[in-house]
């Protein structure tokens, strides 16, 4: 089992110590004898140890920055929610196709915000603007927040905040099984807890440093027993030799391990593998031995956000994916909902 994350190095931004959580975390890491450095700003973190970019990238992935979120304007987060809730950036995982490699390229370290109350106050303003309509917030747009939350409990406090809210709902997704501290959070059913799942071949080859499929499903069972609305994101759906069998075993395993009570009200989201030209360059630099198929000529080009085109599967392949996975979901989980395929 992948061990819960513990940073090798901690940076503290000066403003962070003005917040009780900043103080608390500093104290915790001092007790754990982890090296702590002060920084004037996270943008100044240039002197990470390591001889090469490759080494520095790996050290950055085990570095935690205690920071303050200054911008309280939230990004939108379609199709899964109205807004992205900024709590953490960066991740300790090493998924070859991780979207953070391009979106957070120059800042691969993990930065957790200690001014949680200010962030939640800003969320409240967004909720009031749309009330009485419900506003959904996605907490995992810039990180895998569950992977670090056993240290910070920021997510736990946020879950309880949304439990008390009238117009807000929270959702997030994880590839980590370290959920125990979240099981007694007073969520009031207002948080949808999702796990990212994939065929074994894909997790083994492309998702180093994250929990195994079995561990994720076992964590999902605990989450369901704690009464959370539960969901699964199958992402990225990746065509490889034997992919139909791979996804069939994944669904079968999920169906066998989940209790019947957890199967009602389940949601599924399906996201096909895609890449951009800049992402391909970064992946090949950070994971030079990757087996990931990144051949543009085998894909369909699609207009993407910010004017950067992305490469997705061809129309025929997309239909095959939708048919195969849609059929599996309906067979094993007839009472679930497929939210979208993209
Ligand atoms: Fe990226 Fe998610 Fe993997 Fe972390 S777990 S490296 S956020 S894909």
GROMACS .gro file of C-alpha atoms and ligand atoms in nm:
model
  350
    1UNK     CA    1   0.000   0.000   0.000
    2UNK     CA    2   0.126   0.350  -0.083
    3UNK     CA    3   0.219   0.526   0.241
    4UNK     CA    4   0.049   0.852   0.335
    5UNK     CA    5   0.247   1.149   0.206
    6UNK     CA    6   0.510   1.312   0.425
    7UNK     CA    7   0.712   1.600   0.278
    8UNK     CA    8   1.092   1.589   0.274
    9UNK     CA    9   1.111   1.966   0.278
   10UNK     CA   10   0.872   2.240   0.393
   11UNK     CA   11   0.876   2.605   0.287
   12UNK     CA   12   0.693   2.870   0.484
   13UNK     CA   13   0.575   3.191   0.323
   14UNK     CA   14   0.595   3.483   0.569
   15UNK     CA   15   0.221   3.561   0.564
   16UNK     CA   16   0.135   3.200   0.647
   17UNK     CA   17   0.232   3.232   1.011
   18UNK     CA   18  -0.032   3.500   1.065
   19UNK     CA   19  -0.293   3.221   1.044
   20UNK     CA   20  -0.351   2.957   1.315
   21UNK     CA   21  -0.328   2.676   1.058
   22UNK     CA   22   0.011   2.807   0.942
   23UNK     CA   23   0.138   2.802   1.301
   24UNK     CA   24  -0.010   2.460   1.366
   25UNK     CA   25   0.146   2.305   1.058
   26UNK     CA   26   0.484   2.465   1.125
   27UNK     CA   27   0.479   2.316   1.472
   28UNK     CA   28   0.377   1.975   1.337
   29UNK     CA   29   0.663   1.963   1.086
   30UNK     CA   30   0.915   2.084   1.346
   31UNK     CA   31   0.808   1.796   1.571
   32UNK     CA   32   0.854   1.557   1.280
   33UNK     CA   33   1.208   1.688   1.225
   34UNK     CA   34   1.140   1.783   0.866
   35UNK     CA   35   1.368   2.047   0.716
   36UNK     CA   36   1.191   2.383   0.716
   37UNK     CA   37   1.294   2.684   0.508
   38UNK     CA   38   1.153   3.035   0.499
   39UNK     CA   39   1.077   3.193   0.165
   40UNK     CA   40   0.971   3.545   0.077
   41UNK     CA   41   0.727   3.407  -0.179
   42UNK     CA   42   0.662   3.069  -0.335
   43UNK     CA   43   0.772   3.219  -0.666
   44UNK     CA   44   1.117   3.253  -0.511
   45UNK     CA   45   1.157   2.878  -0.464
   46UNK     CA   46   1.434   2.836  -0.716
   47UNK     CA   47   1.698   2.672  -0.504
   48UNK     CA   48   1.544   2.331  -0.454
   49UNK     CA   49   1.813   2.071  -0.398
   50UNK     CA   50   1.909   1.854  -0.697
   51UNK     CA   51   2.167   1.866  -0.975
   52UNK     CA   52   1.937   1.844  -1.273
   53UNK     CA   53   1.584   1.954  -1.367
   54UNK     CA   54   1.486   1.588  -1.347
   55UNK     CA   55   1.604   1.560  -0.985
   56UNK     CA   56   1.459   1.897  -0.887
   57UNK     CA   57   1.122   1.792  -1.030
   58UNK     CA   58   1.121   1.484  -0.810
   59UNK     CA   59   1.223   1.678  -0.499
   60UNK     CA   60   0.959   1.942  -0.573
   61UNK     CA   61   0.696   1.667  -0.571
   62UNK     CA   62   0.785   1.592  -0.211
   63UNK     CA   63   0.808   1.956  -0.104
   64UNK     CA   64   0.522   2.126   0.079
   65UNK     CA   65   0.476   2.503   0.085
   66UNK     CA   66   0.259   2.668   0.350
   67UNK     CA   67   0.111   2.956   0.159
   68UNK     CA   68  -0.161   3.219   0.154
   69UNK     CA   69  -0.414   3.236  -0.128
   70UNK     CA   70  -0.427   3.600  -0.232
   71UNK     CA   71  -0.658   3.581  -0.535
   72UNK     CA   72  -1.005   3.505  -0.412
   73UNK     CA   73  -1.155   3.500  -0.757
   74UNK     CA   74  -1.238   3.141  -0.849
   75UNK     CA   75  -1.203   2.976  -1.188
   76UNK     CA   76  -1.500   2.804  -1.344
   77UNK     CA   77  -1.494   2.424  -1.349
   78UNK     CA   78  -1.716   2.279  -1.619
   79UNK     CA   79  -1.857   2.021  -1.666
   80UNK     CA   80  -1.845   1.886  -1.311
   81UNK     CA   81  -1.912   2.204  -1.110
   82UNK     CA   82  -1.966   2.579  -1.132
   83UNK     CA   83  -1.642   2.682  -0.960
   84UNK     CA   84  -1.300   2.547  -0.871
   85UNK     CA   85  -1.234   2.582  -0.499
   86UNK     CA   86  -0.867   2.666  -0.446
   87UNK     CA   87  -0.733   2.483  -0.141
   88UNK     CA   88  -0.409   2.321  -0.258
   89UNK     CA   89  -0.197   2.318  -0.572
   90UNK     CA   90   0.036   2.041  -0.686
   91UNK     CA   91   0.047   1.671  -0.605
   92UNK     CA   92   0.286   1.407  -0.478
   93UNK     CA   93   0.170   1.153  -0.736
   94UNK     CA   94   0.365   1.078  -1.052
   95UNK     CA   95   0.094   1.010  -1.309
   96UNK     CA   96   0.257   1.045  -1.649
   97UNK     CA   97  -0.045   1.213  -1.802
   98UNK     CA   98  -0.119   1.445  -1.512
   99UNK     CA   99  -0.281   1.772  -1.625
  100UNK     CA  100  -0.080   1.957  -1.359
  101UNK     CA  101   0.240   1.905  -1.556
  102UNK     CA  102   0.126   2.171  -1.795
  103UNK     CA  103  -0.108   2.380  -1.582
  104UNK     CA  104   0.138   2.399  -1.289
  105UNK     CA  105   0.451   2.323  -1.494
  106UNK     CA  106   0.694   2.562  -1.328
  107UNK     CA  107   0.558   2.495  -0.977
  108UNK     CA  108   0.545   2.120  -0.926
  109UNK     CA  109   0.571   2.151  -0.547
  110UNK     CA  110   0.263   2.114  -0.327
  111UNK     CA  111   0.131   2.440  -0.189
  112UNK     CA  112  -0.142   2.434   0.072
  113UNK     CA  113  -0.332   2.747   0.164
  114UNK     CA  114  -0.361   2.826   0.532
  115UNK     CA  115  -0.615   3.112   0.498
  116UNK     CA  116  -0.904   2.872   0.468
  117UNK     CA  117  -1.163   3.099   0.628
  118UNK     CA  118  -1.102   3.371   0.369
  119UNK     CA  119  -1.135   3.118   0.089
  120UNK     CA  120  -1.461   2.986   0.231
  121UNK     CA  121  -1.595   3.340   0.277
  122UNK     CA  122  -1.530   3.399  -0.092
  123UNK     CA  123  -1.714   3.074  -0.173
  124UNK     CA  124  -2.007   3.201   0.031
  125UNK     CA  125  -2.026   3.514  -0.189
  126UNK     CA  126  -2.039   3.298  -0.501
  127UNK     CA  127  -2.320   3.092  -0.347
  128UNK     CA  128  -2.520   3.402  -0.257
  129UNK     CA  129  -2.493   3.536  -0.611
  130UNK     CA  130  -2.665   3.225  -0.747
  131UNK     CA  131  -2.901   3.146  -0.458
  132UNK     CA  132  -3.151   2.984  -0.439
  133UNK     CA  133  -2.984   2.778  -0.710
  134UNK     CA  134  -2.726   2.535  -0.578
  135UNK     CA  135  -2.362   2.614  -0.655
  136UNK     CA  136  -2.120   2.323  -0.688
  137UNK     CA  137  -1.752   2.361  -0.605
  138UNK     CA  138  -1.481   2.128  -0.728
  139UNK     CA  139  -1.187   2.101  -0.485
  140UNK     CA  140  -0.950   1.897  -0.698
  141UNK     CA  141  -0.884   2.112  -1.004
  142UNK     CA  142  -0.527   2.195  -0.908
  143UNK     CA  143  -0.426   1.903  -0.687
  144UNK     CA  144  -0.525   1.567  -0.544
  145UNK     CA  145  -0.631   1.720  -0.218
  146UNK     CA  146  -0.702   1.390  -0.038
  147UNK     CA  147  -0.336   1.295  -0.082
  148UNK     CA  148  -0.224   1.575   0.151
  149UNK     CA  149  -0.528   1.626   0.370
  150UNK     CA  150  -0.428   1.381   0.645
  151UNK     CA  151  -0.165   1.646   0.731
  152UNK     CA  152  -0.368   1.966   0.694
  153UNK     CA  153  -0.736   1.871   0.748
  154UNK     CA  154  -0.829   2.160   0.520
  155UNK     CA  155  -1.057   1.939   0.316
  156UNK     CA  156  -1.220   1.798   0.627
  157UNK     CA  157  -1.306   2.149   0.751
  158UNK     CA  158  -1.435   2.237   0.405
  159UNK     CA  159  -1.659   1.930   0.396
  160UNK     CA  160  -1.807   2.035   0.731
  161UNK     CA  161  -1.848   2.392   0.610
  162UNK     CA  162  -2.051   2.272   0.312
  163UNK     CA  163  -2.243   2.043   0.547
  164UNK     CA  164  -2.369   2.359   0.716
  165UNK     CA  165  -2.426   2.556   0.395
  166UNK     CA  166  -2.765   2.607   0.241
  167UNK     CA  167  -2.681   2.658  -0.125
  168UNK     CA  168  -2.343   2.494  -0.172
  169UNK     CA  169  -2.223   2.148  -0.265
  170UNK     CA  170  -1.870   2.018  -0.271
  171UNK     CA  171  -1.704   1.755  -0.485
  172UNK     CA  172  -1.355   1.630  -0.536
  173UNK     CA  173  -1.177   1.329  -0.678
  174UNK     CA  174  -0.880   1.130  -0.562
  175UNK     CA  175  -0.643   0.851  -0.653
  176UNK     CA  176  -0.544   0.802  -0.289
  177UNK     CA  177  -0.691   0.570  -0.028
  178UNK     CA  178  -0.597   0.773   0.282
  179UNK     CA  179  -0.949   0.869   0.375
  180UNK     CA  180  -0.984   0.758   0.737
  181UNK     CA  181  -0.977   1.105   0.892
  182UNK     CA  182  -1.261   1.215   0.661
  183UNK     CA  183  -1.503   0.941   0.763
  184UNK     CA  184  -1.640   1.119   1.069
  185UNK     CA  185  -1.673   1.462   0.902
  186UNK     CA  186  -2.023   1.602   0.935
  187UNK     CA  187  -2.090   1.616   0.561
  188UNK     CA  188  -2.473   1.615   0.567
  189UNK     CA  189  -2.471   1.450   0.227
  190UNK     CA  190  -2.355   1.774   0.060
  191UNK     CA  191  -2.018   1.641  -0.055
  192UNK     CA  192  -1.977   1.396  -0.339
  193UNK     CA  193  -1.667   1.191  -0.277
  194UNK     CA  194  -1.527   1.054  -0.605
  195UNK     CA  195  -1.247   0.816  -0.680
  196UNK     CA  196  -1.056   0.811  -1.002
  197UNK     CA  197  -1.034   0.455  -1.126
  198UNK     CA  198  -0.877   0.285  -1.421
  199UNK     CA  199  -0.784  -0.054  -1.559
  200UNK     CA  200  -0.499  -0.219  -1.368
  201UNK     CA  201  -0.258  -0.198  -1.663
  202UNK     CA  202  -0.300   0.179  -1.674
  203UNK     CA  203  -0.260   0.234  -1.299
  204UNK     CA  204   0.050   0.014  -1.290
  205UNK     CA  205   0.219   0.172  -1.590
  206UNK     CA  206   0.121   0.536  -1.569
  207UNK     CA  207   0.022   0.623  -1.212
  208UNK     CA  208   0.326   0.564  -0.989
  209UNK     CA  209   0.300   0.695  -0.636
  210UNK     CA  210  -0.080   0.660  -0.615
  211UNK     CA  211  -0.295   0.395  -0.445
  212UNK     CA  212  -0.376   0.069  -0.624
  213UNK     CA  213  -0.721   0.002  -0.768
  214UNK     CA  214  -0.806  -0.236  -0.484
  215UNK     CA  215  -0.699   0.018  -0.220
  216UNK     CA  216  -0.905   0.290  -0.388
  217UNK     CA  217  -1.212   0.068  -0.397
  218UNK     CA  218  -1.166  -0.035  -0.035
  219UNK     CA  219  -1.145   0.334   0.057
  220UNK     CA  220  -1.462   0.395  -0.148
  221UNK     CA  221  -1.642   0.129   0.056
  222UNK     CA  222  -1.548   0.313   0.378
  223UNK     CA  223  -1.666   0.641   0.226
  224UNK     CA  224  -1.999   0.486   0.123
  225UNK     CA  225  -2.043   0.341   0.471
  226UNK     CA  226  -1.983   0.689   0.612
  227UNK     CA  227  -2.289   0.802   0.414
  228UNK     CA  228  -2.119   1.020   0.153
  229UNK     CA  229  -2.269   1.039  -0.194
  230UNK     CA  230  -2.015   0.840  -0.396
  231UNK     CA  231  -1.893   0.861  -0.752
  232UNK     CA  232  -1.624   0.732  -0.985
  233UNK     CA  233  -1.436   0.907  -1.257
  234UNK     CA  234  -1.295   0.673  -1.515
  235UNK     CA  235  -1.005   0.879  -1.634
  236UNK     CA  236  -0.818   0.895  -1.848
  237UNK     CA  237  -0.979   0.623  -2.056
  238UNK     CA  238  -0.682   0.494  -2.248
  239UNK     CA  239  -0.689   0.249  -2.536
  240UNK     CA  240  -0.426  -0.021  -2.501
  241UNK     CA  241  -0.405  -0.382  -2.604
  242UNK     CA  242  -0.679  -0.569  -2.424
  243UNK     CA  243  -0.850  -0.249  -2.302
  244UNK     CA  244  -1.198  -0.402  -2.317
  245UNK     CA  245  -1.093  -0.687  -2.086
  246UNK     CA  246  -0.906  -0.444  -1.861
  247UNK     CA  247  -1.210  -0.222  -1.812
  248UNK     CA  248  -1.437  -0.525  -1.772
  249UNK     CA  249  -1.222  -0.659  -1.486
  250UNK     CA  250  -1.215  -0.316  -1.329
  251UNK     CA  251  -1.597  -0.295  -1.331
  252UNK     CA  252  -1.632  -0.650  -1.210
  253UNK     CA  253  -1.397  -0.586  -0.920
  254UNK     CA  254  -1.581  -0.265  -0.833
  255UNK     CA  255  -1.914  -0.445  -0.836
  256UNK     CA  256  -1.782  -0.730  -0.618
  257UNK     CA  257  -1.623  -0.507  -0.355
  258UNK     CA  258  -1.892  -0.240  -0.324
  259UNK     CA  259  -2.185  -0.325  -0.098
  260UNK     CA  260  -2.528  -0.308  -0.263
  261UNK     CA  261  -2.625  -0.009  -0.053
  262UNK     CA  262  -2.337   0.188  -0.210
  263UNK     CA  263  -2.446   0.105  -0.564
  264UNK     CA  264  -2.761   0.315  -0.551
  265UNK     CA  265  -2.710   0.679  -0.643
  266UNK     CA  266  -2.359   0.621  -0.777
  267UNK     CA  267  -2.235   0.859  -1.043
  268UNK     CA  268  -1.986   0.791  -1.320
  269UNK     CA  269  -1.789   1.045  -1.520
  270UNK     CA  270  -1.587   0.937  -1.821
  271UNK     CA  271  -1.292   1.129  -1.956
  272UNK     CA  272  -1.095   1.001  -2.254
  273UNK     CA  273  -0.720   1.043  -2.269
  274UNK     CA  274  -0.610   1.357  -2.448
  275UNK     CA  275  -0.291   1.552  -2.482
  276UNK     CA  276  -0.164   1.878  -2.622
  277UNK     CA  277   0.170   1.940  -2.793
  278UNK     CA  278   0.308   2.128  -2.488
  279UNK     CA  279   0.192   1.842  -2.260
  280UNK     CA  280   0.367   1.586  -2.479
  281UNK     CA  281   0.697   1.777  -2.446
  282UNK     CA  282   0.666   1.799  -2.067
  283UNK     CA  283   0.570   1.432  -2.028
  284UNK     CA  284   0.866   1.318  -2.236
  285UNK     CA  285   1.098   1.538  -2.031
  286UNK     CA  286   0.969   1.432  -1.688
  287UNK     CA  287   0.903   1.065  -1.769
  288UNK     CA  288   1.141   0.985  -2.056
  289UNK     CA  289   1.079   0.608  -2.034
  290UNK     CA  290   0.702   0.634  -2.048
  291UNK     CA  291   0.509   0.385  -2.262
  292UNK     CA  292   0.230   0.635  -2.304
  293UNK     CA  293   0.111   0.654  -2.664
  294UNK     CA  294   0.140   1.018  -2.776
  295UNK     CA  295   0.130   0.992  -3.153
  296UNK     CA  296  -0.062   1.285  -3.303
  297UNK     CA  297  -0.134   1.107  -3.631
  298UNK     CA  298  -0.337   0.841  -3.450
  299UNK     CA  299  -0.567   1.097  -3.293
  300UNK     CA  300  -0.828   1.353  -3.383
  301UNK     CA  301  -0.739   1.717  -3.331
  302UNK     CA  302  -0.988   1.916  -3.132
  303UNK     CA  303  -1.003   2.285  -3.055
  304UNK     CA  304  -0.921   2.328  -2.685
  305UNK     CA  305  -0.933   2.591  -2.414
  306UNK     CA  306  -0.695   2.888  -2.442
  307UNK     CA  307  -0.663   2.818  -2.813
  308UNK     CA  308  -0.438   2.514  -2.763
  309UNK     CA  309  -0.556   2.221  -2.971
  310UNK     CA  310  -0.577   1.881  -2.807
  311UNK     CA  311  -0.549   1.531  -2.946
  312UNK     CA  312  -0.838   1.302  -2.859
  313UNK     CA  313  -0.942   0.961  -2.991
  314UNK     CA  314  -1.103   0.937  -3.334
  315UNK     CA  315  -1.482   0.950  -3.360
  316UNK     CA  316  -1.500   0.574  -3.413
  317UNK     CA  317  -1.283   0.506  -3.108
  318UNK     CA  318  -1.489   0.745  -2.898
  319UNK     CA  319  -1.807   0.560  -2.996
  320UNK     CA  320  -1.640   0.230  -2.901
  321UNK     CA  321  -1.539   0.370  -2.563
  322UNK     CA  322  -1.888   0.505  -2.494
  323UNK     CA  323  -2.051   0.178  -2.599
  324UNK     CA  324  -1.815  -0.047  -2.405
  325UNK     CA  325  -1.801   0.151  -2.082
  326UNK     CA  326  -2.166   0.258  -2.100
  327UNK     CA  327  -2.267  -0.105  -2.136
  328UNK     CA  328  -2.045  -0.213  -1.845
  329UNK     CA  329  -2.182   0.060  -1.621
  330UNK     CA  330  -2.544  -0.029  -1.703
  331UNK     CA  331  -2.478  -0.398  -1.653
  332UNK     CA  332  -2.296  -0.378  -1.321
  333UNK     CA  333  -2.456  -0.062  -1.181
  334UNK     CA  334  -2.809  -0.031  -1.324
  335UNK     CA  335  -2.908   0.225  -1.062
  336UNK     CA  336  -2.620   0.463  -1.133
  337UNK     CA  337  -2.604   0.775  -1.348
  338UNK     CA  338  -2.348   0.857  -1.616
  339UNK     CA  339  -2.290   1.231  -1.580
  340UNK     CA  340  -2.088   1.291  -1.895
  341UNK     CA  341  -1.831   1.161  -2.140
  342UNK     CA  342  -1.572   1.403  -2.263
  343LIG    FE1  343  -0.191   1.437  -1.109
  343LIG    FE2  344  -0.401   1.326  -0.991
  343LIG    FE3  345  -0.187   1.179  -1.046
  343LIG    FE4  346  -0.176   1.367  -0.858
  343LIG     S1  347  -0.299   1.182  -0.853
  343LIG     S2  348  -0.021   1.328  -1.015
  343LIG     S3  349  -0.313   1.526  -0.943
  343LIG     S4  350  -0.325   1.279  -1.194
   0.00000   0.00000   0.00000
